[in-house]
Tab-separated table of C-alpha atoms in Angstrom:
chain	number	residue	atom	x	y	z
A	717	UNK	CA	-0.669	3.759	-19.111
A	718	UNK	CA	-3.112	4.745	-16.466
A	719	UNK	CA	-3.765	3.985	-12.964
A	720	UNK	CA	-1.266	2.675	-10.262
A	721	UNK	CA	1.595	0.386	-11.580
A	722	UNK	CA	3.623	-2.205	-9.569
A	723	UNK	CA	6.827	-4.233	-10.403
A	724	UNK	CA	7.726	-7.015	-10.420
A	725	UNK	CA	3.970	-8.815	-10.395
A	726	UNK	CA	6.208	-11.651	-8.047
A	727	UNK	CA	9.861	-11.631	-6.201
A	728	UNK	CA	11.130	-14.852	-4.738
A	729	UNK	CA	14.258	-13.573	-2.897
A	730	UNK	CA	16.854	-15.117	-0.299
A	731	UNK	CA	17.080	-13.145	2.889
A	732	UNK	CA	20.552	-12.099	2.155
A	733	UNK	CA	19.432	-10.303	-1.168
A	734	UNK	CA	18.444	-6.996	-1.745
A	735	UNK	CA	15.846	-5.884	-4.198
A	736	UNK	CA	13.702	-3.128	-4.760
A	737	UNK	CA	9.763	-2.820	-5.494
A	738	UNK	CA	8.482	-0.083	-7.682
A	739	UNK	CA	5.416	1.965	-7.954
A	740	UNK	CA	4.652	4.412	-10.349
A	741	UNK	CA	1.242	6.437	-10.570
A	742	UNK	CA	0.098	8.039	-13.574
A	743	UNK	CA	-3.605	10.111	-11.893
A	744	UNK	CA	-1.678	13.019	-10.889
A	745	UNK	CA	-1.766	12.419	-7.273
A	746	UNK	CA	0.054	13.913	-4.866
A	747	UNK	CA	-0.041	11.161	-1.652
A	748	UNK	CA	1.590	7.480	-2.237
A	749	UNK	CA	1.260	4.639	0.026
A	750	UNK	CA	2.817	1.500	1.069
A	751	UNK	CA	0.414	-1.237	2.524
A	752	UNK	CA	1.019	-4.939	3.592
A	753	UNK	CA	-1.207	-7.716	3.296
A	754	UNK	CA	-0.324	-10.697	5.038
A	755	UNK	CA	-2.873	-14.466	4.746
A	756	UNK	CA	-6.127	-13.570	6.550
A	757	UNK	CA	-4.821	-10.091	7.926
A	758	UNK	CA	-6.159	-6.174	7.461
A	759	UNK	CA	-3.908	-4.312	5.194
A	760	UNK	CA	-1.308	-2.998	7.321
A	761	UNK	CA	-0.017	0.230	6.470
A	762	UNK	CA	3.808	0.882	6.344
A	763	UNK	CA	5.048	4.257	4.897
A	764	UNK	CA	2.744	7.261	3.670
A	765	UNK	CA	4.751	9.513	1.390
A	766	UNK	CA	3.093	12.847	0.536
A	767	UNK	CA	4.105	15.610	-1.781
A	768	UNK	CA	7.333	13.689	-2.215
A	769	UNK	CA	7.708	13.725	1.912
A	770	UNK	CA	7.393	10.864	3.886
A	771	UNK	CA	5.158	11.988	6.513
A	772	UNK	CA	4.168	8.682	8.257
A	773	UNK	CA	6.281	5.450	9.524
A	774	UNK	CA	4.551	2.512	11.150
A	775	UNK	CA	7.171	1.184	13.274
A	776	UNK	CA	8.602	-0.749	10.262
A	777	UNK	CA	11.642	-2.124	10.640
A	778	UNK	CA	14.666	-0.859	8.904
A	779	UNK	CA	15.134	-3.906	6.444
A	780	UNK	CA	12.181	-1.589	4.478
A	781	UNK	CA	13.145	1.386	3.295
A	782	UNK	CA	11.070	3.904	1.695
A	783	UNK	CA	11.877	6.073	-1.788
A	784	UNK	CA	9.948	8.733	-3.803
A	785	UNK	CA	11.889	10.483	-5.882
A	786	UNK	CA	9.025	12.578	-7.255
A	787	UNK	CA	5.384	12.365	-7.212
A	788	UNK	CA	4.710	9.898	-9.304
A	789	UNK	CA	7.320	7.446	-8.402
A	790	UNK	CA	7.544	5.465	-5.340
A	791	UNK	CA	10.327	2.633	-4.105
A	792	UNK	CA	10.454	0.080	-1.605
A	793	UNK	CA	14.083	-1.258	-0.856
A	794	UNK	CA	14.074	-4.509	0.532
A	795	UNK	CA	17.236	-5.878	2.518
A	796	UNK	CA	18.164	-8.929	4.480
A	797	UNK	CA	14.343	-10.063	5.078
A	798	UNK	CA	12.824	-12.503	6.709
A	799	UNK	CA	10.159	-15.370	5.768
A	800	UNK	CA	7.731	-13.423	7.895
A	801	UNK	CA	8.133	-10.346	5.460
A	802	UNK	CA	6.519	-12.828	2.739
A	803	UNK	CA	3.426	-11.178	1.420
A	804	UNK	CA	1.090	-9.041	-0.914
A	805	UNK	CA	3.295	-5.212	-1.018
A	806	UNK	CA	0.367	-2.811	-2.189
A	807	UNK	CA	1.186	0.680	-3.143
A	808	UNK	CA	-1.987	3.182	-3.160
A	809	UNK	CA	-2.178	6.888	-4.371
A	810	UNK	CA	-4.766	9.371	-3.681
A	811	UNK	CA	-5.339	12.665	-4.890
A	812	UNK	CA	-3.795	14.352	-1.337
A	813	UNK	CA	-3.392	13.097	1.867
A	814	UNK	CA	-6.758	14.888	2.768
A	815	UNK	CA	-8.972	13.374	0.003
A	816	UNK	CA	-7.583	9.918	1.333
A	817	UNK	CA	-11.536	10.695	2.153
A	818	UNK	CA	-12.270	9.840	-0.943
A	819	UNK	CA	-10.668	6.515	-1.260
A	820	UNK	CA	-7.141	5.101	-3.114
A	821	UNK	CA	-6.719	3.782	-5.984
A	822	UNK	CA	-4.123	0.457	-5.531
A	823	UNK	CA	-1.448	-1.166	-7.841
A	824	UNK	CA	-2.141	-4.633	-8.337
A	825	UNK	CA	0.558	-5.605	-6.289
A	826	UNK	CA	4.100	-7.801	-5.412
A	827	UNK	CA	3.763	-10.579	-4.292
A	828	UNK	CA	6.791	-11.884	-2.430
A	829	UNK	CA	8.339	-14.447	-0.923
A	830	UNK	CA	11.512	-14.591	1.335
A	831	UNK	CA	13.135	-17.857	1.415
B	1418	UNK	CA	-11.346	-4.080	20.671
B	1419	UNK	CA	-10.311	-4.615	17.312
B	1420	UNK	CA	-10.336	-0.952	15.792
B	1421	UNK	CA	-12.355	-2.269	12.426
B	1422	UNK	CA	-13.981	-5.221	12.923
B	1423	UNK	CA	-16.094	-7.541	9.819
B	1424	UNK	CA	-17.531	-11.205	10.219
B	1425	UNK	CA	-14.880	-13.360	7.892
B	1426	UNK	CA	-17.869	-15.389	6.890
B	1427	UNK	CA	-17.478	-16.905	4.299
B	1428	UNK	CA	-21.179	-16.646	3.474
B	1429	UNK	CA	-22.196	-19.188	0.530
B	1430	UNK	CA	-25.242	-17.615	-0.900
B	1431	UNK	CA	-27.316	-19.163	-4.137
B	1432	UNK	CA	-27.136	-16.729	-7.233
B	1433	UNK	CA	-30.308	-14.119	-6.913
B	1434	UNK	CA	-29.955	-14.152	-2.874
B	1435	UNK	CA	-29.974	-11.263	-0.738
B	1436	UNK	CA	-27.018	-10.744	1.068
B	1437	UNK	CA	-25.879	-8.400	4.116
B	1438	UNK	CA	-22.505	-7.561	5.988
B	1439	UNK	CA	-22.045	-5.525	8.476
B	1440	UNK	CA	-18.942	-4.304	9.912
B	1441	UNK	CA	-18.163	-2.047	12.994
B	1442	UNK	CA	-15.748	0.146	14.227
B	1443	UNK	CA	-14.626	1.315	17.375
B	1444	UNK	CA	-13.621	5.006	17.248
B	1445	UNK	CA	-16.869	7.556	17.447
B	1446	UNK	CA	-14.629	10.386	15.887
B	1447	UNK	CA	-14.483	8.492	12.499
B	1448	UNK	CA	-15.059	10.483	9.453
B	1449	UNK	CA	-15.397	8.620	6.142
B	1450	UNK	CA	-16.173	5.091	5.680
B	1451	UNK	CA	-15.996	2.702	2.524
B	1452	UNK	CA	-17.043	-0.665	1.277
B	1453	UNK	CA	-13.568	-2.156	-1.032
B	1454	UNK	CA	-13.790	-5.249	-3.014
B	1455	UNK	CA	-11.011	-7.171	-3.511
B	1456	UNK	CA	-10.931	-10.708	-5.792
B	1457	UNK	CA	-8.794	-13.704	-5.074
B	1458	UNK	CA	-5.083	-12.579	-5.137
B	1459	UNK	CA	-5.732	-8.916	-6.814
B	1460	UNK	CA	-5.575	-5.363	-5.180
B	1461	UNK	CA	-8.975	-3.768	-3.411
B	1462	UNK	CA	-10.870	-1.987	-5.486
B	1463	UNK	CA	-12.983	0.750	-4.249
B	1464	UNK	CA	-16.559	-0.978	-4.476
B	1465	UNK	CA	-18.596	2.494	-2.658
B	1466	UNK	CA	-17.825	5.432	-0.374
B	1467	UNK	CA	-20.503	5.153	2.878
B	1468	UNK	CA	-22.432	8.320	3.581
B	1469	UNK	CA	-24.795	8.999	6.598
B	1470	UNK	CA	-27.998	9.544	4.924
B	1471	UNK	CA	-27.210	6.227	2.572
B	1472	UNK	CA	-26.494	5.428	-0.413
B	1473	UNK	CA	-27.149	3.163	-3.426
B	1474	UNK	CA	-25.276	1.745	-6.840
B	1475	UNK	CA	-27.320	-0.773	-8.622
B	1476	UNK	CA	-27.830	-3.981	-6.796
B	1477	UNK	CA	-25.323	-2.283	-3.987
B	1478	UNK	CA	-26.718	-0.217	-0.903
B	1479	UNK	CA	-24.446	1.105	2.156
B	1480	UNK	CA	-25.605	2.606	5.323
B	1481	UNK	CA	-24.194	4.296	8.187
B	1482	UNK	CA	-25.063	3.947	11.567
B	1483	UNK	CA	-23.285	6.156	13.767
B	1484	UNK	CA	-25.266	5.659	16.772
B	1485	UNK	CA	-24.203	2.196	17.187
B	1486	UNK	CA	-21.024	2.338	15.130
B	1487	UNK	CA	-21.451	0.315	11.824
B	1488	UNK	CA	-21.574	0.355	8.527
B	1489	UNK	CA	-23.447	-2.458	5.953
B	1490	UNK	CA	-23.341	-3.616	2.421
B	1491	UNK	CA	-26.421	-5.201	1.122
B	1492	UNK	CA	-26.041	-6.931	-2.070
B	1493	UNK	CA	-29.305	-7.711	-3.935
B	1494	UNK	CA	-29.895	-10.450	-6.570
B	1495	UNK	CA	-26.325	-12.184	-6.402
B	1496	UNK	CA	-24.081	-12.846	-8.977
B	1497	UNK	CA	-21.410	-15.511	-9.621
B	1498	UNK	CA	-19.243	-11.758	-9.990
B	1499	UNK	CA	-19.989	-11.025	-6.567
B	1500	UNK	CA	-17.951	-13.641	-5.057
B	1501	UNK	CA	-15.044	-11.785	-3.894
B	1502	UNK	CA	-14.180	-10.212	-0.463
B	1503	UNK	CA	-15.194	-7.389	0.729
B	1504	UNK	CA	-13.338	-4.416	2.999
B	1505	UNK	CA	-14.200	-2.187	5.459
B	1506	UNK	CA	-12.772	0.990	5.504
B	1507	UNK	CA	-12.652	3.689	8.066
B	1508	UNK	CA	-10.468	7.021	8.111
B	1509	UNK	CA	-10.481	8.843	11.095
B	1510	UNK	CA	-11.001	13.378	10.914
B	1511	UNK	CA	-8.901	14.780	8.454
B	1512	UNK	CA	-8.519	11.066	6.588
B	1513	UNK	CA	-4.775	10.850	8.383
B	1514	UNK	CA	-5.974	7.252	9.332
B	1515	UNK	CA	-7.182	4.743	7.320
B	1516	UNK	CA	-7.927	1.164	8.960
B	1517	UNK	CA	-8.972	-1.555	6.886
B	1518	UNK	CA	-11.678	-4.494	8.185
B	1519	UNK	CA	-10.015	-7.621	7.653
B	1520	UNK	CA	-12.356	-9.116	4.879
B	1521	UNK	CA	-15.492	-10.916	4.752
B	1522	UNK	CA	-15.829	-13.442	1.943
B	1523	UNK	CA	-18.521	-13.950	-0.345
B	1524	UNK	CA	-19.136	-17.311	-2.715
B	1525	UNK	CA	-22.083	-16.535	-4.697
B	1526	UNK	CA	-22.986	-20.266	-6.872
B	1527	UNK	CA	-24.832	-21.349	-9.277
């Protein structure tokens, strides 16, 4: 496989559930991202993870929380969400945090839905 | 002030059309700027990196204007492949900030 990898494609959970999303890059990069994408919004970025350290939070609430295990793995953990967390969950790598210069490469995303 | 800020269009262009966006941004200290593309419920994909002196990929040409704070994507002779939206990207010195442009649509028809 090459490139960025996301699963599940689509999650449909209740807001009592808990699930995770998973990312997994395969380009040898060292910097992993977590964006949001909400109807007619910018990307919003959530969590920047690099060299296995998470070295940015966006004021995200704690119902998202963050995992990279190594380098080429990254988790979201999703717990007791809410309809207004329904949306496109993008995970991006770039070579290092610096050469985010040079652009990302994205998963093709989760799509979820809280319900 | 929106810190990225595109026209959502959508712009409806005829196939073979000229078409430009422009998108501008509203801190001076930016360092690297970048035209995504992103199709109807995929990811962004990155479409061109946006240098000062300009550049061009096939049909595709970005420019810079620092002066006045944007950045444009002119698409020449349109295809039905174009239609997608496009992103604005801006990272700020030392790429620790990346904002994206909300989108501006393209339908390119037959």
């Amino acid at each position: 496989e090459t490139g960025v990898t996301q699963t599940p494609r689509h999650l449909v959970m209740g807001m009592t559930n808990k699930k995770s999303l998973k990312c997994e890059q395969h380009l040898g990069h060292n910097a992993m991202y977590w964006y949001k994408q909400s109807a007619k919004k910018p990307l919003e970025l959530m969590f920047v993870y690099s060299l296995e350290e998470r070295v940015e939070n966006n004021s995200v609430p704690s119902r998202f929380s963050p995992e990279c295990p190594n380098s080429s793995h990254l988790f979201l953990h999703l717990h007791t969400l809410q309809p207004e967390d329904s949306a496109l969950y993008l995970c991006a790598s770039s070579h290092d945090r610096l050469t985010a210069n040079y652009g990302y490469t994205f998963g093709s995303g989760t799509r979820l839905t809280v319900v | 002030r929106k810190e990225v800020e595109q026209d959502p269009g959508p712009f409806n262009v005829p196939e073979g059309a000229t078409v430009a966006f422009n998108c501008t941004y509203s801190n001076s200290a930016s360092q690297s700027f970048f035209w995504y593309r992103q199709d109807c419920r995929k990811e962004p994909k990155l479409l061109m990196s946006v240098y000062s002196s300009g550049n061009e990929d096939g049909r595709f040409t970005a420019q810079l204007n620092r002066a006045s704070q944007y950045i444009s994507l002119l698409i020449r002779d349109s295809k039905l492949s174009d239609s997608a939206t496009y992103l604005c990207v801006v990272t700020d010195t030392g790429g620790f900030k990346t904002i994206f442009g909300a989108g501006t649509r393209l339908f390119v028809k037959a």
